[in-house]
Amino acid sequence: MSIEVIKPGLATTIQDAGRSGHYHLGIPPSGAMDQVSMRSANLLLGNPEAAAVLECALMGPELRFHDTLRIATGGAQMVPKIDGVACPNHEVIEVPAGSVLSFDFVRAGARLYLAVEGGFDVPERLGSRSTYALGSLGGLEGRPLQAGDRLKVLSAEYCADVGRSLPESLRPVYHKQYELRVVPGIYDHRLTPEARERFYDELWSVGSEADRIGYRFKGGTPLEFIEREPPFGAGDDPSNIVDACYPIGSIQVPSGSEPIVLHRDAVSGGGYAMIGTVISADMDLIGQIQPHQKVRFVPVSLQQALTARAEYQQRLQGLRQALV
């Protein structure tokens, strides 16, 4: 069974739950930026919840199906079309052999997840099929899709009924302005008190450069760092530190001008101070924020972050119970 890529979309890659345990060696987790939406599309079809899917950023691909296959979508509102006829999101639909699947423009959210019965078949690399394009690792030849590619599909162990849909209460709702919760530190002491207060007070706009490596934010007042003598090994930029490890979600502000939140394809370390870390429960949300939409960063305690993580896990468990 194969699917031909007619048009690849803007930045379509194969992703699954990601590869953990290698970040200390410089290999990031990769995987779907919105893990819940990736899992909901798979669970709708009866696939293993971490089966490989297509992550379609802002503009979907155009695909010709050479065999009849069932599909489901999750995440961004991007209407699928079979031979030009609109079909519902968050529902199992069947694409007949010879038909072309395309997508309307994105109406809300930023990333759609396309699951196919059985899951996409590419070799596992370090325990994952996810694409890490910066390192040419995983996915289809370690890169985003290109016109002319042929996508293979694994045999399905279960075939969900056409029309099976995600309950309304579990469907994502997107807005044009968001709050991202942040645990401050470990280098926020480098900011002046006034700069630290402004960082959390002001609205920031997502830059057009936002991608799987990091989300850049613009439009706020440049942040001032406390003057100091650079320690041995640190650069002269006021935001420089002696090289340190970066957690996923950490916020760096090179030269104090534009905060960058590192995401699932980020480098694992470097010499920029991290003024805080977006909590894990909000990382899926970042992947669904479009360029130019507004964000306010909200400081929270470590205990609040842990409570939010537990609520995230409960929501994921509710999704499993509703669809298994």
GROMACS .gro file of C-alpha atoms in nm:
model
  324
    1MET     CA    1   0.000   0.000   0.000
    2SER     CA    2   0.140   0.339  -0.093
    3ILE     CA    3   0.047   0.705  -0.112
    4GLU     CA    4   0.204   0.940  -0.368
    5VAL     CA    5   0.295   1.295  -0.269
    6ILE     CA    6   0.171   1.533  -0.540
    7LYS     CA    7   0.235   1.851  -0.338
    8PRO     CA    8   0.417   1.832  -0.002
    9GLY     CA    9   0.256   2.128   0.173
   10LEU     CA   10   0.458   2.390   0.359
   11ALA     CA   11   0.654   2.172   0.604
   12THR     CA   12   0.504   1.824   0.622
   13THR     CA   13   0.702   1.563   0.813
   14ILE     CA   14   0.649   1.215   0.955
   15GLN     CA   15   0.626   1.226   1.335
   16ASP     CA   16   0.530   0.997   1.622
   17ALA     CA   17   0.570   1.027   1.999
   18GLY     CA   18   0.941   1.106   1.955
   19ARG     CA   19   1.271   0.955   2.069
   20SER     CA   20   1.353   1.011   2.433
   21GLY     CA   21   1.676   0.940   2.618
   22HIS     CA   22   1.926   1.087   2.370
   23TYR     CA   23   1.907   1.461   2.438
   24HIS     CA   24   2.224   1.447   2.648
   25LEU     CA   25   2.403   1.334   2.332
   26GLY     CA   26   2.266   1.626   2.133
   27ILE     CA   27   1.974   1.439   1.973
   28PRO     CA   28   1.644   1.612   2.061
   29PRO     CA   29   1.318   1.423   2.121
   30SER     CA   30   1.149   1.543   1.798
   31GLY     CA   31   0.800   1.389   1.761
   32ALA     CA   32   0.465   1.562   1.715
   33MET     CA   33   0.465   1.917   1.850
   34ASP     CA   34   0.103   1.863   1.962
   35GLN     CA   35   0.113   1.519   2.117
   36VAL     CA   36  -0.255   1.505   2.216
   37SER     CA   37  -0.377   1.583   1.863
   38MET     CA   38  -0.141   1.324   1.713
   39ARG     CA   39  -0.272   1.063   1.956
   40SER     CA   40  -0.638   1.151   1.901
   41ALA     CA   41  -0.607   1.094   1.523
   42ASN     CA   42  -0.446   0.754   1.581
   43LEU     CA   43  -0.693   0.646   1.850
   44LEU     CA   44  -0.986   0.735   1.624
   45LEU     CA   45  -0.857   0.483   1.369
   46GLY     CA   46  -0.776   0.216   1.627
   47ASN     CA   47  -0.401   0.254   1.562
   48PRO     CA   48  -0.146   0.236   1.842
   49GLU     CA   49  -0.165   0.590   1.981
   50ALA     CA   50   0.198   0.665   1.894
   51ALA     CA   51   0.187   0.535   1.535
   52ALA     CA   52   0.363   0.753   1.279
   53VAL     CA   53   0.147   1.030   1.128
   54LEU     CA   54   0.199   1.329   0.899
   55GLU     CA   55   0.244   1.661   1.079
   56CYS     CA   56   0.119   1.931   0.840
   57ALA     CA   57   0.219   2.288   0.933
   58LEU     CA   58  -0.014   2.569   0.814
   59MET     CA   59  -0.062   2.421   0.463
   60GLY     CA   60  -0.158   2.060   0.401
   61PRO     CA   61  -0.019   1.826   0.133
   62GLU     CA   62  -0.190   1.689  -0.178
   63LEU     CA   63  -0.176   1.309  -0.183
   64ARG     CA   64  -0.286   1.044  -0.435
   65PHE     CA   65  -0.397   0.716  -0.273
   66HIS     CA   66  -0.310   0.405  -0.475
   67ASP     CA   67  -0.513   0.184  -0.241
   68THR     CA   68  -0.836   0.238  -0.049
   69LEU     CA   69  -0.744   0.347   0.305
   70ARG     CA   70  -0.915   0.498   0.606
   71ILE     CA   71  -0.777   0.815   0.759
   72ALA     CA   72  -0.847   1.053   1.047
   73THR     CA   73  -0.723   1.400   1.136
   74GLY     CA   74  -0.644   1.579   1.459
   75GLY     CA   75  -0.530   1.926   1.560
   76ALA     CA   76  -0.566   2.235   1.340
   77GLN     CA   77  -0.888   2.312   1.156
   78MET     CA   78  -0.785   2.236   0.798
   79VAL     CA   79  -1.073   2.077   0.607
   80PRO     CA   80  -0.975   1.757   0.419
   81LYS     CA   81  -1.108   1.712   0.066
   82ILE     CA   82  -1.139   1.389  -0.132
   83ASP     CA   83  -1.134   1.468  -0.504
   84GLY     CA   84  -1.237   1.822  -0.411
   85VAL     CA   85  -1.529   1.724  -0.184
   86ALA     CA   86  -1.502   1.855   0.173
   87CYS     CA   87  -1.497   1.597   0.455
   88PRO     CA   88  -1.510   1.640   0.834
   89ASN     CA   89  -1.210   1.674   1.065
   90HIS     CA   90  -1.185   1.448   1.372
   91GLU     CA   91  -1.371   1.163   1.198
   92VAL     CA   92  -1.279   0.837   1.027
   93ILE     CA   93  -1.319   0.875   0.652
   94GLU     CA   94  -1.233   0.642   0.365
   95VAL     CA   95  -1.023   0.752   0.070
   96PRO     CA   96  -1.092   0.532  -0.237
   97ALA     CA   97  -0.806   0.399  -0.447
   98GLY     CA   98  -0.709   0.651  -0.715
   99SER     CA   99  -0.851   0.948  -0.524
  100VAL     CA  100  -0.663   1.265  -0.431
  101LEU     CA  101  -0.669   1.394  -0.074
  102SER     CA  102  -0.606   1.765  -0.033
  103PHE     CA  103  -0.671   2.025   0.237
  104ASP     CA  104  -0.836   2.365   0.258
  105PHE     CA  105  -0.649   2.660   0.409
  106VAL     CA  106  -0.595   2.651   0.783
  107ARG     CA  107  -0.883   2.817   0.969
  108ALA     CA  108  -0.752   2.782   1.327
  109GLY     CA  109  -0.451   2.622   1.491
  110ALA     CA  110  -0.123   2.568   1.310
  111ARG     CA  111  -0.061   2.193   1.277
  112LEU     CA  112  -0.289   1.919   1.147
  113TYR     CA  113  -0.209   1.554   1.213
  114LEU     CA  114  -0.304   1.305   0.941
  115ALA     CA  115  -0.321   0.945   1.056
  116VAL     CA  116  -0.375   0.654   0.819
  117GLU     CA  117  -0.492   0.306   0.922
  118GLY     CA  118  -0.186   0.105   1.028
  119GLY     CA  119   0.041   0.410   1.043
  120PHE     CA  120   0.313   0.531   0.804
  121ASP     CA  121   0.595   0.285   0.746
  122VAL     CA  122   0.946   0.426   0.768
  123PRO     CA  123   1.242   0.269   0.954
  124GLU     CA  124   1.271   0.333   1.325
  125ARG     CA  125   1.582   0.531   1.420
  126LEU     CA  126   1.677   0.523   1.789
  127GLY     CA  127   1.332   0.388   1.871
  128SER     CA  128   1.127   0.641   1.675
  129ARG     CA  129   1.004   0.713   1.321
  130SER     CA  130   1.002   1.089   1.382
  131THR     CA  131   1.180   1.324   1.145
  132TYR     CA  132   1.464   1.537   1.284
  133ALA     CA  133   1.541   1.741   0.973
  134LEU     CA  134   1.828   1.940   1.127
  135GLY     CA  135   2.014   1.612   1.183
  136SER     CA  136   1.877   1.429   0.874
  137LEU     CA  137   1.749   1.158   1.108
  138GLY     CA  138   1.433   0.949   1.097
  139GLY     CA  139   1.116   1.003   0.893
  140LEU     CA  140   1.147   0.975   0.515
  141GLU     CA  141   1.520   1.017   0.443
  142GLY     CA  142   1.546   1.253   0.739
  143ARG     CA  143   1.363   1.540   0.568
  144PRO     CA  144   1.022   1.699   0.504
  145LEU     CA  145   0.812   1.546   0.226
  146GLN     CA  146   0.884   1.632  -0.137
  147ALA     CA  147   0.674   1.603  -0.453
  148GLY     CA  148   0.710   1.255  -0.600
  149ASP     CA  149   0.772   1.079  -0.268
  150ARG     CA  150   0.598   0.745  -0.210
  151LEU     CA  151   0.474   0.684   0.144
  152LYS     CA  152   0.438   0.324   0.259
  153VAL     CA  153   0.171   0.218   0.508
  154LEU     CA  154   0.182  -0.063   0.766
  155SER     CA  155  -0.090  -0.330   0.776
  156ALA     CA  156  -0.368  -0.237   1.017
  157GLU     CA  157  -0.452  -0.472   1.304
  158TYR     CA  158  -0.790  -0.304   1.353
  159CYS     CA  159  -1.018  -0.121   1.115
  160ALA     CA  160  -1.234   0.152   1.269
  161ASP     CA  161  -1.581   0.216   1.128
  162VAL     CA  162  -1.620   0.502   0.883
  163GLY     CA  163  -1.795   0.791   1.059
  164ARG     CA  164  -1.645   0.726   1.401
  165SER     CA  165  -1.580   1.072   1.541
  166LEU     CA  166  -1.413   1.253   1.827
  167PRO     CA  167  -1.667   1.377   2.087
  168GLU     CA  168  -1.719   1.754   2.073
  169SER     CA  169  -1.602   1.791   2.433
  170LEU     CA  170  -1.259   1.651   2.337
  171ARG     CA  171  -1.202   1.863   2.027
  172PRO     CA  172  -0.943   2.141   2.048
  173VAL     CA  173  -1.056   2.502   2.055
  174TYR     CA  174  -0.818   2.766   1.920
  175HIS     CA  175  -0.802   3.141   1.975
  176LYS     CA  176  -0.593   3.434   1.854
  177GLN     CA  177  -0.433   3.515   2.190
  178TYR     CA  178  -0.294   3.277   2.450
  179GLU     CA  179  -0.128   3.253   2.789
  180LEU     CA  180   0.182   3.036   2.831
  181ARG     CA  181   0.274   2.936   3.185
  182VAL     CA  182   0.641   2.968   3.277
  183VAL     CA  183   0.852   2.847   3.569
  184PRO     CA  184   1.104   3.134   3.609
  185GLY     CA  185   1.476   3.063   3.621
  186ILE     CA  186   1.744   2.944   3.625
  187TYR     CA  187   1.912   3.259   3.492
  188ASP     CA  188   1.632   3.516   3.539
  189HIS     CA  189   1.847   3.677   3.812
  190ARG     CA  190   2.050   3.817   3.522
  191LEU     CA  191   1.754   4.042   3.425
  192THR     CA  192   1.696   4.377   3.593
  193PRO     CA  193   1.383   4.373   3.815
  194GLU     CA  194   1.212   4.615   3.573
  195ALA     CA  195   1.290   4.396   3.271
  196ARG     CA  196   1.165   4.083   3.447
  197GLU     CA  197   0.836   4.256   3.534
  198ARG     CA  198   0.789   4.389   3.178
  199PHE     CA  199   0.855   4.044   3.027
  200TYR     CA  200   0.548   3.904   3.203
  201ASP     CA  201   0.333   4.217   3.164
  202GLU     CA  202   0.364   4.269   2.790
  203LEU     CA  203   0.203   4.092   2.496
  204TRP     CA  204   0.444   3.919   2.257
  205SER     CA  205   0.375   3.834   1.895
  206VAL     CA  206   0.484   3.501   1.738
  207GLY     CA  207   0.747   3.562   1.471
  208SER     CA  208   0.716   3.421   1.120
  209GLU     CA  209   1.036   3.219   1.187
  210ALA     CA  210   0.852   2.993   1.436
  211ASP     CA  211   0.928   2.630   1.360
  212ARG     CA  212   0.996   2.294   1.522
  213ILE     CA  213   1.329   2.413   1.662
  214GLY     CA  214   1.194   2.715   1.843
  215TYR     CA  215   0.925   2.982   1.854
  216ARG     CA  216   1.056   3.340   1.837
  217PHE     CA  217   0.847   3.618   1.990
  218LYS     CA  218   0.855   3.986   1.896
  219GLY     CA  219   0.692   4.315   1.980
  220GLY     CA  220   0.784   4.349   2.347
  221THR     CA  221   1.027   4.594   2.504
  222PRO     CA  222   1.389   4.470   2.480
  223LEU     CA  223   1.501   4.317   2.809
  224GLU     CA  224   1.791   4.463   3.006
  225PHE     CA  225   2.048   4.242   3.176
  226ILE     CA  226   2.237   4.340   3.491
  227GLU     CA  227   2.586   4.453   3.398
  228ARG     CA  228   2.864   4.220   3.501
  229GLU     CA  229   3.216   4.108   3.410
  230PRO     CA  230   3.169   3.811   3.170
  231PRO     CA  231   3.287   3.492   3.344
  232PHE     CA  232   3.561   3.286   3.183
  233GLY     CA  233   3.415   3.096   2.890
  234ALA     CA  234   3.114   3.324   2.833
  235GLY     CA  235   3.076   3.558   2.535
  236ASP     CA  236   3.047   3.936   2.545
  237ASP     CA  237   2.674   3.951   2.468
  238PRO     CA  238   2.489   4.053   2.788
  239SER     CA  239   2.272   3.740   2.756
  240ASN     CA  240   2.572   3.505   2.732
  241ILE     CA  241   2.654   3.249   2.999
  242VAL     CA  242   2.910   2.973   3.024
  243ASP     CA  243   2.766   2.695   2.806
  244ALA     CA  244   2.485   2.500   2.975
  245CYS     CA  245   2.222   2.238   2.889
  246TYR     CA  246   1.887   2.360   2.749
  247PRO     CA  247   1.561   2.194   2.855
  248ILE     CA  248   1.282   2.173   2.597
  249GLY     CA  249   1.057   2.473   2.663
  250SER     CA  250   1.336   2.694   2.794
  251ILE     CA  251   1.328   3.063   2.701
  252GLN     CA  252   1.641   3.238   2.579
  253VAL     CA  253   1.660   3.604   2.487
  254PRO     CA  254   1.971   3.665   2.272
  255SER     CA  255   2.086   4.024   2.329
  256GLY     CA  256   1.763   4.078   2.525
  257SER     CA  257   1.561   4.152   2.211
  258GLU     CA  258   1.340   3.856   2.107
  259PRO     CA  259   1.256   3.563   2.338
  260ILE     CA  260   1.285   3.216   2.182
  261VAL     CA  261   1.104   2.913   2.329
  262LEU     CA  262   1.290   2.595   2.236
  263HIS     CA  263   1.072   2.310   2.106
  264ARG     CA  264   1.109   1.945   2.015
  265ASP     CA  265   1.388   1.979   1.750
  266ALA     CA  266   1.599   2.220   1.958
  267VAL     CA  267   1.972   2.200   2.016
  268SER     CA  268   2.056   2.062   2.359
  269GLY     CA  269   2.290   2.328   2.490
  270GLY     CA  270   2.467   2.656   2.433
  271GLY     CA  271   2.566   2.991   2.577
  272TYR     CA  272   2.244   3.190   2.615
  273ALA     CA  273   2.083   3.251   2.954
  274MET     CA  274   1.745   3.083   3.009
  275ILE     CA  275   1.510   3.317   3.193
  276GLY     CA  276   1.239   3.053   3.239
  277THR     CA  277   1.085   2.736   3.101
  278VAL     CA  278   0.736   2.696   2.953
  279ILE     CA  279   0.567   2.417   3.146
  280SER     CA  280   0.530   2.080   2.973
  281ALA     CA  281   0.149   2.100   2.984
  282ASP     CA  282   0.157   2.405   2.754
  283MET     CA  283   0.407   2.278   2.497
  284ASP     CA  284   0.135   2.120   2.277
  285LEU     CA  285  -0.038   2.458   2.267
  286ILE     CA  286   0.273   2.634   2.134
  287GLY     CA  287   0.270   2.403   1.834
  288GLN     CA  288  -0.078   2.528   1.745
  289ILE     CA  289  -0.006   2.903   1.767
  290GLN     CA  290   0.016   3.075   1.429
  291PRO     CA  291   0.269   3.346   1.337
  292HIS     CA  292   0.157   3.696   1.443
  293GLN     CA  293  -0.080   3.568   1.712
  294LYS     CA  294  -0.035   3.713   2.061
  295VAL     CA  295   0.100   3.551   2.376
  296ARG     CA  296   0.142   3.659   2.735
  297PHE     CA  297   0.387   3.469   2.955
  298VAL     CA  298   0.253   3.394   3.304
  299PRO     CA  299   0.489   3.299   3.590
  300VAL     CA  300   0.385   2.992   3.793
  301SER     CA  301   0.542   2.792   4.073
  302LEU     CA  302   0.693   2.446   4.030
  303GLN     CA  303   0.398   2.300   4.224
  304GLN     CA  304   0.152   2.468   3.985
  305ALA     CA  305   0.347   2.324   3.692
  306LEU     CA  306   0.328   1.974   3.840
  307THR     CA  307  -0.046   2.011   3.899
  308ALA     CA  308  -0.091   2.120   3.535
  309ARG     CA  309   0.111   1.820   3.419
  310ALA     CA  310  -0.115   1.587   3.619
  311GLU     CA  311  -0.424   1.752   3.463
  312TYR     CA  312  -0.269   1.708   3.115
  313GLN     CA  313  -0.220   1.337   3.184
  314GLN     CA  314  -0.580   1.309   3.305
  315ARG     CA  315  -0.702   1.472   2.983
  316LEU     CA  316  -0.498   1.227   2.780
  317GLN     CA  317  -0.639   0.937   2.980
  318GLY     CA  318  -0.991   1.067   2.916
  319LEU     CA  319  -0.915   1.067   2.543
  320ARG     CA  320  -0.800   0.705   2.561
  321GLN     CA  321  -1.109   0.596   2.753
  322ALA     CA  322  -1.337   0.770   2.505
  323LEU     CA  323  -1.178   0.613   2.197
  324VAL     CA  324  -1.041   0.271   2.296
   0.00000   0.00000   0.00000
